Coordinates of C-alpha atoms in Angstrom, one line a residue:
Chain A
M50 CA 26.8 7.3 -25.5
T51 CA 24.0 5.3 -27.0
A52 CA 21.7 6.3 -29.9
L53 CA 18.0 6.0 -30.0
P54 CA 16.3 4.2 -32.9
P55 CA 14.1 6.1 -35.3
P56 CA 10.6 6.6 -33.7
S57 CA 8.7 3.3 -33.9
A58 CA 5.1 3.1 -35.1
K59 CA 4.4 0.6 -32.3
K60 CA 4.6 2.2 -28.9
L61 CA 3.9 -0.3 -26.2
G62 CA 3.1 1.1 -22.8
L63 CA 0.8 1.2 -19.8
V64 CA -2.3 3.3 -19.0
I65 CA -2.8 3.6 -15.2
D66 CA -6.1 4.7 -13.8
L67 CA -5.6 7.0 -10.7
D68 CA -9.3 6.9 -10.2
T69 CA -9.6 3.2 -9.4
C70 CA -6.2 2.4 -8.0
V71 CA -6.7 1.5 -4.3
G72 CA -3.0 1.3 -3.4
C73 CA -3.0 -2.4 -2.6
H74 CA 0.5 -2.9 -4.1
A75 CA -0.5 -6.1 -5.8
C76 CA 1.3 -4.7 -8.9
V77 CA 4.4 -4.0 -6.9
V78 CA 4.7 -7.5 -5.5
S79 CA 3.7 -9.4 -8.6
C80 CA 6.2 -7.3 -10.6
K81 CA 9.0 -8.2 -8.2
E82 CA 8.0 -11.8 -8.2
W83 CA 8.0 -12.2 -12.0
N84 CA 11.1 -10.1 -12.6
S85 CA 13.1 -11.9 -9.9
Q86 CA 12.6 -15.2 -11.7
S87 CA 13.2 -13.9 -15.2
P88 CA 16.0 -15.3 -17.2
L89 CA 16.5 -11.8 -18.6
G90 CA 18.4 -10.6 -15.5
A91 CA 19.5 -10.9 -12.0
P92 CA 16.9 -11.2 -9.2
L93 CA 15.8 -8.0 -7.5
A94 CA 17.8 -8.0 -4.3
D95 CA 16.8 -6.9 -0.8
L96 CA 19.6 -5.6 1.5
D97 CA 19.2 -5.8 5.2
A98 CA 16.1 -7.7 4.4
Y99 CA 15.0 -8.4 8.0
G100 CA 17.0 -5.6 9.7
A101 CA 16.5 -2.0 10.8
A102 CA 16.6 -0.4 7.4
P103 CA 15.7 -2.8 4.6
E104 CA 16.4 -1.6 1.1
G105 CA 15.4 -3.5 -2.0
T106 CA 15.1 -3.1 -5.7
F107 CA 11.6 -2.6 -7.1
L108 CA 10.7 -1.8 -10.7
N109 CA 7.3 -0.5 -9.8
R110 CA 6.3 1.4 -6.6
V111 CA 3.1 3.0 -5.4
H112 CA 3.3 6.4 -3.7
S113 CA 0.2 7.5 -1.8
F114 CA -0.7 11.2 -1.3
E115 CA -3.4 12.9 0.7
V116 CA -4.9 15.9 -1.1
T117 CA -6.7 18.5 1.0
R118 CA -9.0 20.6 -1.1
E119 CA -10.7 24.0 -0.9
A120 CA -14.0 22.5 -1.8
G121 CA -14.9 19.0 -0.8
P122 CA -13.4 16.5 1.7
P123 CA -9.7 15.5 1.5
V124 CA -8.9 12.5 -0.7
V125 CA -6.2 10.0 -0.9
V126 CA -4.6 9.4 -4.3
H127 CA -2.4 6.3 -5.0
F128 CA 0.2 6.9 -7.7
P129 CA 1.9 3.8 -9.1
K130 CA 5.2 4.6 -10.8
S131 CA 7.4 2.6 -13.2
C132 CA 9.4 3.3 -16.4
L133 CA 7.3 5.3 -18.9
H134 CA 9.2 3.9 -21.9
C135 CA 9.9 7.5 -23.2
E136 CA 10.3 8.1 -26.9
D137 CA 13.2 10.5 -26.2
A138 CA 14.6 8.4 -23.4
P139 CA 17.5 10.3 -21.7
C140 CA 18.5 7.2 -19.9
V141 CA 19.4 5.6 -23.2
T142 CA 21.4 8.5 -24.7
V143 CA 23.4 8.9 -21.5
C144 CA 24.5 5.3 -21.4
P145 CA 28.3 4.9 -22.1
T146 CA 28.2 1.3 -23.0
G147 CA 25.0 0.7 -25.0
A148 CA 23.6 -1.4 -22.2
S149 CA 20.6 0.9 -22.0
Y150 CA 18.6 0.7 -25.2
K151 CA 15.2 1.3 -26.8
R152 CA 13.8 -1.3 -29.1
A153 CA 13.2 -0.2 -32.6
E154 CA 10.2 -2.6 -33.1
D155 CA 8.0 -1.7 -30.2
G156 CA 9.7 1.1 -28.2
I157 CA 10.4 -0.9 -25.0
V158 CA 13.3 0.5 -23.1
L159 CA 15.6 -2.3 -21.7
V160 CA 18.9 -2.8 -20.0
N161 CA 21.4 -5.4 -21.2
E162 CA 22.8 -6.4 -17.9
D163 CA 25.8 -8.2 -19.4
I164 CA 27.3 -4.9 -20.5
C165 CA 25.9 -2.6 -17.8
I166 CA 28.8 -1.3 -15.7
G167 CA 26.6 0.0 -13.0
C168 CA 27.7 3.6 -13.4
G169 CA 24.2 4.9 -12.6
L170 CA 24.2 7.7 -15.1
C171 CA 20.8 6.6 -16.5
A172 CA 19.2 6.8 -13.1
W173 CA 20.5 10.3 -12.8
A174 CA 19.2 11.2 -16.3
C175 CA 15.7 9.8 -15.7
P176 CA 13.5 12.6 -14.5
Y177 CA 11.0 10.1 -13.1
G178 CA 13.2 8.2 -10.7
A179 CA 12.1 5.0 -12.5
R180 CA 15.4 3.2 -12.5
E181 CA 17.0 1.4 -9.5
M182 CA 20.5 0.1 -9.1
D183 CA 20.4 -3.4 -7.7
G184 CA 22.3 -3.4 -4.4
A185 CA 23.7 -6.9 -4.8
E186 CA 24.3 -7.2 -8.5
R187 CA 25.4 -3.6 -9.1
V188 CA 23.5 -3.4 -12.4
M189 CA 20.7 -1.1 -13.4
K190 CA 17.2 -2.5 -13.1
K191 CA 14.0 -1.2 -14.7
C192 CA 10.6 -2.1 -15.9
T193 CA 10.8 -4.4 -19.0
L194 CA 7.1 -4.1 -19.7
C195 CA 7.4 -7.9 -19.0
V196 CA 8.8 -8.4 -22.4
D197 CA 9.2 -12.1 -21.5
R198 CA 5.5 -12.4 -20.9
I199 CA 3.9 -10.3 -23.7
Y200 CA 5.5 -12.2 -26.5
N201 CA 5.7 -15.5 -24.6
E202 CA 3.9 -18.2 -26.6
T203 CA 4.3 -20.7 -23.8
L204 CA 1.8 -18.6 -21.7
P205 CA -1.9 -18.8 -22.4
E206 CA -2.9 -15.8 -24.4
P207 CA -4.8 -13.9 -21.7
D208 CA -1.6 -14.0 -19.6
R209 CA 0.5 -12.3 -22.3
V210 CA 0.3 -8.9 -20.5
P211 CA 2.7 -7.4 -17.9
A212 CA 2.5 -9.0 -14.4
C213 CA 1.3 -5.7 -12.9
V214 CA -1.6 -5.5 -15.4
K215 CA -2.5 -9.2 -14.8
S216 CA -2.5 -8.9 -11.0
C217 CA -4.4 -5.6 -10.6
P218 CA -7.6 -6.5 -8.7
A219 CA -9.1 -3.0 -9.5
G220 CA -8.5 -3.2 -13.2
A221 CA -6.6 0.0 -12.9
R222 CA -3.7 -1.0 -15.2
H223 CA -4.0 -1.4 -19.0
F224 CA -1.4 -2.5 -21.5
G225 CA -1.4 -1.9 -25.2
D226 CA -0.1 0.0 -28.2
L227 CA -0.3 3.7 -27.7
G228 CA 1.1 4.3 -31.2
D229 CA -2.2 2.9 -32.6
E230 CA -5.0 5.5 -32.3
D231 CA -7.6 2.8 -32.5
S232 CA -6.2 0.5 -29.8
A233 CA -8.2 0.0 -26.6
V234 CA -5.7 1.9 -24.6
S235 CA -5.6 4.9 -27.0
R236 CA -9.4 5.1 -26.9
L237 CA -9.3 4.9 -23.1
V238 CA -6.8 7.8 -23.0
A239 CA -9.0 9.9 -25.3
E240 CA -12.2 9.1 -23.4
R241 CA -10.8 9.8 -20.0
E242 CA -8.4 12.7 -20.9
G243 CA -5.4 10.7 -20.0
F244 CA -2.2 12.7 -19.5
A245 CA 1.6 12.3 -19.8
L246 CA 3.6 12.7 -16.7
M247 CA 5.8 15.9 -16.6
P248 CA 5.7 16.6 -20.3
D249 CA 7.9 19.7 -19.7
Q250 CA 10.8 17.3 -19.2
G251 CA 10.7 16.7 -23.0
T252 CA 11.2 13.0 -22.8
K253 CA 7.9 12.1 -24.5
P254 CA 6.8 9.4 -22.2
V255 CA 4.6 6.6 -23.7
N256 CA 2.7 5.6 -20.6
R257 CA -0.4 7.6 -19.7
Y258 CA -2.3 8.3 -16.5
L259 CA -6.0 8.7 -16.2
P260 CA -7.0 11.4 -13.7
P261 CA -9.3 10.7 -10.7
R262 CA -12.9 11.4 -11.5
P263 CA -14.6 14.3 -9.7
R264 CA -16.0 13.0 -6.4
D265 CA -19.7 13.1 -5.6
A266 CA -20.7 16.2 -3.7
L267 CA -22.9 16.0 -0.7
P268 CA -26.4 17.3 -1.4
E269 CA -27.7 20.2 0.6
F270 CA -30.0 17.9 2.4
D271 CA -29.7 14.2 3.0
V272 CA -32.2 12.6 0.5
L273 CA -31.9 9.2 2.1
A274 CA -32.4 10.3 5.8
P275 CA -36.3 10.0 5.7
Y276 CA -35.9 6.3 4.7
L277 CA -33.6 5.6 7.7
E278 CA -36.4 6.4 10.2
P279 CA -37.6 3.2 12.0
V280 CA -40.8 2.1 10.2
T281 CA -41.9 -0.7 12.5
E282 CA -42.1 -1.4 16.2
G283 CA -39.6 -4.3 15.6
A284 CA -39.6 -7.7 14.0
G285 CA -42.1 -10.2 15.2
G286 CA -42.1 -14.0 15.3
F287 CA -38.9 -16.0 15.5
L288 CA -36.7 -13.3 14.1
G289 CA -38.1 -10.9 16.6
W290 CA -37.3 -13.3 19.4
L291 CA -33.8 -13.9 18.1
D292 CA -33.2 -10.1 17.8
R293 CA -34.4 -9.5 21.4
T294 CA -32.4 -12.4 22.8
L295 CA -29.2 -11.4 21.1
G296 CA -29.8 -7.8 22.1
K297 CA -29.7 -8.8 25.8
I298 CA -26.3 -10.4 25.8
Chain B
M245 CA -20.1 3.2 28.3
P246 CA -20.1 7.0 28.8
E247 CA -19.1 8.6 25.5
G248 CA -17.3 11.4 27.4
D249 CA -14.7 9.0 28.8
F250 CA -13.9 7.4 25.5
P251 CA -15.0 9.8 22.8
L252 CA -13.1 8.4 19.8
H253 CA -13.3 5.2 17.7
A254 CA -10.2 3.2 17.1
L255 CA -10.0 1.1 14.0
T256 CA -7.4 -1.1 12.2
Q257 CA -7.0 -2.2 8.7
R258 CA -4.9 -5.0 7.5
P259 CA -2.6 -3.7 4.7
M260 CA -4.0 -4.7 1.3
A261 CA -0.5 -5.8 0.2
M262 CA -0.7 -8.7 2.6
Y263 CA -3.8 -10.0 0.8
H264 CA -2.5 -9.7 -2.7
S265 CA 0.9 -11.1 -2.3
W266 CA 2.2 -14.6 -2.8
G267 CA 4.1 -14.6 0.5
S268 CA 3.2 -13.2 3.9
Q269 CA 5.5 -11.2 6.2
N270 CA 8.5 -11.3 3.9
A271 CA 11.4 -9.0 3.0
W272 CA 9.2 -7.2 0.4
L273 CA 6.0 -6.5 2.4
R274 CA 7.9 -5.0 5.3
Q275 CA 9.4 -2.4 2.9
I276 CA 5.9 -1.5 1.8
H277 CA 4.4 -1.2 5.3
G278 CA 7.3 -1.3 7.8
V279 CA 6.0 1.2 10.3
N280 CA 2.5 2.0 11.5
P281 CA 1.8 5.4 13.1
L282 CA -1.5 6.0 14.7
F283 CA -3.3 8.1 12.1
V284 CA -5.2 10.9 13.8
S285 CA -7.8 13.2 12.2
G286 CA -7.0 16.8 11.7
E287 CA -9.6 17.7 14.3
I288 CA -8.0 15.6 17.0
W289 CA -4.6 16.7 15.9
A290 CA -5.5 20.4 16.4
E291 CA -7.4 19.8 19.6
H292 CA -4.4 18.2 21.3
G293 CA -1.8 20.3 19.7
F294 CA 0.1 17.4 18.2
A295 CA 3.3 18.0 16.1
E296 CA 5.1 15.8 13.7
G297 CA 7.2 13.2 15.7
D298 CA 4.9 13.3 18.7
W299 CA 3.8 10.3 20.7
A300 CA 0.4 9.8 22.2
I301 CA -1.2 7.8 25.0
L302 CA -4.2 5.9 23.8
T303 CA -6.5 4.6 26.5
S304 CA -9.5 2.3 26.4
A305 CA -11.6 0.8 29.2
H306 CA -9.2 -2.1 29.3
G307 CA -5.7 -0.7 28.8
E308 CA -3.2 1.9 27.6
I309 CA -0.6 2.1 24.9
R310 CA 2.0 4.7 23.9
V311 CA 2.3 5.1 20.1
P312 CA 3.7 7.5 17.4
V313 CA 1.1 9.7 15.8
A314 CA 0.7 11.0 12.2
R315 CA -1.9 13.5 10.9
M316 CA -4.5 12.3 8.4
D317 CA -7.1 14.6 7.1
A318 CA -9.0 12.2 4.9
L319 CA -10.4 10.6 8.1
N320 CA -13.6 11.0 10.2
G321 CA -13.0 13.7 12.8
K322 CA -13.6 11.3 15.7
T323 CA -11.6 8.4 14.5
V324 CA -8.0 7.2 14.9
W325 CA -6.7 4.2 13.0
T326 CA -3.5 2.2 12.2
W327 CA -2.3 -0.6 10.1
N328 CA -2.9 -4.0 11.8
A329 CA -0.3 -6.7 11.9
I330 CA 2.7 -4.5 11.5
G331 CA 3.8 -4.4 15.1
K332 CA 5.8 -7.4 16.2
R333 CA 7.3 -8.5 19.5
K334 CA 11.1 -8.4 19.5
G335 CA 12.5 -11.8 18.3
A336 CA 9.3 -12.6 16.4
W337 CA 9.4 -13.3 12.6
A338 CA 13.2 -13.6 12.7
L339 CA 13.4 -9.9 12.5
S340 CA 16.4 -8.0 13.9
P341 CA 15.8 -6.5 17.4
E342 CA 16.3 -3.1 15.8
A343 CA 13.5 -3.7 13.2
P344 CA 11.0 -0.8 13.2
E345 CA 8.2 -3.3 13.6
A346 CA 9.6 -4.3 16.9
N347 CA 10.2 -0.8 18.2
R348 CA 7.9 1.8 16.7
G349 CA 5.3 -0.7 15.5
F350 CA 2.4 -1.5 17.7
L351 CA -1.0 -3.3 17.9
L352 CA -4.3 -2.2 19.4
N353 CA -4.7 -5.6 20.9
H354 CA -3.6 -4.3 24.3
L355 CA -6.7 -2.1 24.4
I356 CA -9.2 -4.9 23.8
H357 CA -10.2 -7.4 26.5
E358 CA -11.4 -10.8 25.3
L359 CA -14.3 -10.6 27.8
L360 CA -17.0 -7.9 28.2
P361 CA -17.0 -6.0 31.5
P362 CA -18.8 -7.9 34.4
R363 CA -22.5 -7.3 34.5
G364 CA -23.2 -8.6 38.1
D365 CA -24.7 -11.9 37.0
G366 CA -21.6 -13.9 37.8
L367 CA -20.9 -14.6 34.1
R368 CA -18.4 -13.1 31.8
W369 CA -19.4 -12.8 28.2
A370 CA -17.0 -13.0 25.3
N371 CA -16.2 -9.7 23.6
S372 CA -17.1 -11.1 20.3
D373 CA -20.0 -11.3 17.9
P374 CA -22.6 -13.5 19.5
V375 CA -23.3 -15.3 16.2
T376 CA -20.0 -15.6 14.4
G377 CA -17.6 -15.4 17.4
Q378 CA -15.5 -12.9 15.5
A379 CA -13.6 -10.4 17.6
A380 CA -15.5 -7.2 17.9
W381 CA -12.7 -4.8 16.7
Y382 CA -15.0 -2.1 15.5
D383 CA -16.5 -1.6 19.0
L384 CA -13.3 -0.1 20.4
R385 CA -13.7 3.3 21.9
V386 CA -10.7 5.2 23.2
R387 CA -9.4 8.6 24.4
I388 CA -6.1 10.2 23.4
R389 CA -3.6 12.5 25.0
K390 CA -0.2 13.8 24.1
A391 CA 2.5 11.7 25.7
P392 CA 4.8 13.6 28.1
P393 CA 8.1 14.6 26.3
G394 CA 11.3 12.6 26.9
G395 CA 9.8 9.1 26.6
P396 CA 11.6 6.2 25.0
D397 CA 11.8 6.0 21.2
H398 CA 9.7 2.8 21.1
A399 CA 6.1 2.0 21.5
E400 CA 4.7 0.7 24.8
P401 CA 4.0 -1.8 26.2
D402 CA 7.5 -3.1 25.3
F403 CA 8.1 -6.8 26.1
A404 CA 11.4 -8.7 26.4
P405 CA 12.4 -10.4 23.2
I406 CA 11.2 -14.0 22.7
A407 CA 13.5 -16.7 21.6
S408 CA 13.3 -17.4 17.8
P409 CA 12.6 -21.0 16.8
V410 CA 14.4 -20.4 13.5
P411 CA 18.0 -19.4 12.8
P412 CA 18.8 -15.7 12.4
A413 CA 17.6 -14.3 9.0
P414 CA 20.0 -13.6 6.2
G415 CA 21.2 -10.1 5.5
T416 CA 20.7 -10.0 1.8
V417 CA 17.9 -11.8 0.1
R418 CA 17.9 -12.6 -3.6
H419 CA 14.6 -14.4 -4.1
G420 CA 14.2 -16.6 -7.2
G421 CA 16.3 -16.0 -10.3
R422 CA 19.6 -17.4 -11.3
T423 CA 21.6 -18.6 -8.3
S424 CA 25.0 -17.0 -7.9

């Protein structure tokens, strides 16, 4: 079994905004692209890739839910899920070889694939289902927080964030030090009442989620309707002619 | 067109994953969106007594398709929609003939004629925007009914496979990374 390091001051993690995530999967695809080419480990395989039941390894997935509510119209919520880099990571303590470990300096949870025996105990221990056994390599794969990007001095500085954060077109993913109360991510969590996922599991996840904002309610009457009434007989001049001509075909 | 005959609007949306990815129809994207039911509003679902696993016949002025349905409440009551570009003809894209895209997947294209109905002037006008020439997808009106039980487990129309211009696809893909 593998020991956890003493709690680190630095706690690197993600803050994911469930209000602005549109479920486009850009983070899913860019994560797989980056991590398949990483020298840190084997590529993320796809079995039966073009067949009846393809099954591949992903370090980050988006689950979409439809929520029907008592008051207000139903809403769709997209929920991206990856490793939460827990402070009390059960996936580490369960590992029989020391392959699964948590870094003392920044709290990132990683797998040393060279000594992973593919027993799968860590995936069983993780209450979030955030680890996936690679079907071809038979080693455990998980989010590395793009440790080979965030400290990578060969990349331009703005690119030294996880691939999922870099690629998100909605700005719904944020990366930073959640151990520092004054960091941008910590302030965002405080401001938006960010929450930890399933805290009752006692794993002390580092990542935080920002809840969807309340939706606008429909007013009792439509304030814009009077402005939608036709106000002219129609356009005149060239535009009027064009409109009438196009209307005929 | 009388609204009573075709009371519903049918829409498609191209999956966002296809816009944001490096590749196109590849081994990854088909795991994200590999099947496309016809999403039916709760109102239509209740009106027609649909149940999970049902199939529906969707009819427009131009044609008819038989497709799997799924309930979606976060949807305008008079609208049905599906993901575009998931359905594939068997043999296309080097997919296995058993691929869900080639069986349960479908397109709305069969419901849309490229020409507008005749207007008696001897001319046929393109069913497209008069200025841009873009296909007028959002004009599609349809009606829906529950498909009779006992039909095949694939969408219709169902065409014979086409010959693939490329060799059969590999079983396991290990994109990038260290070669083994």
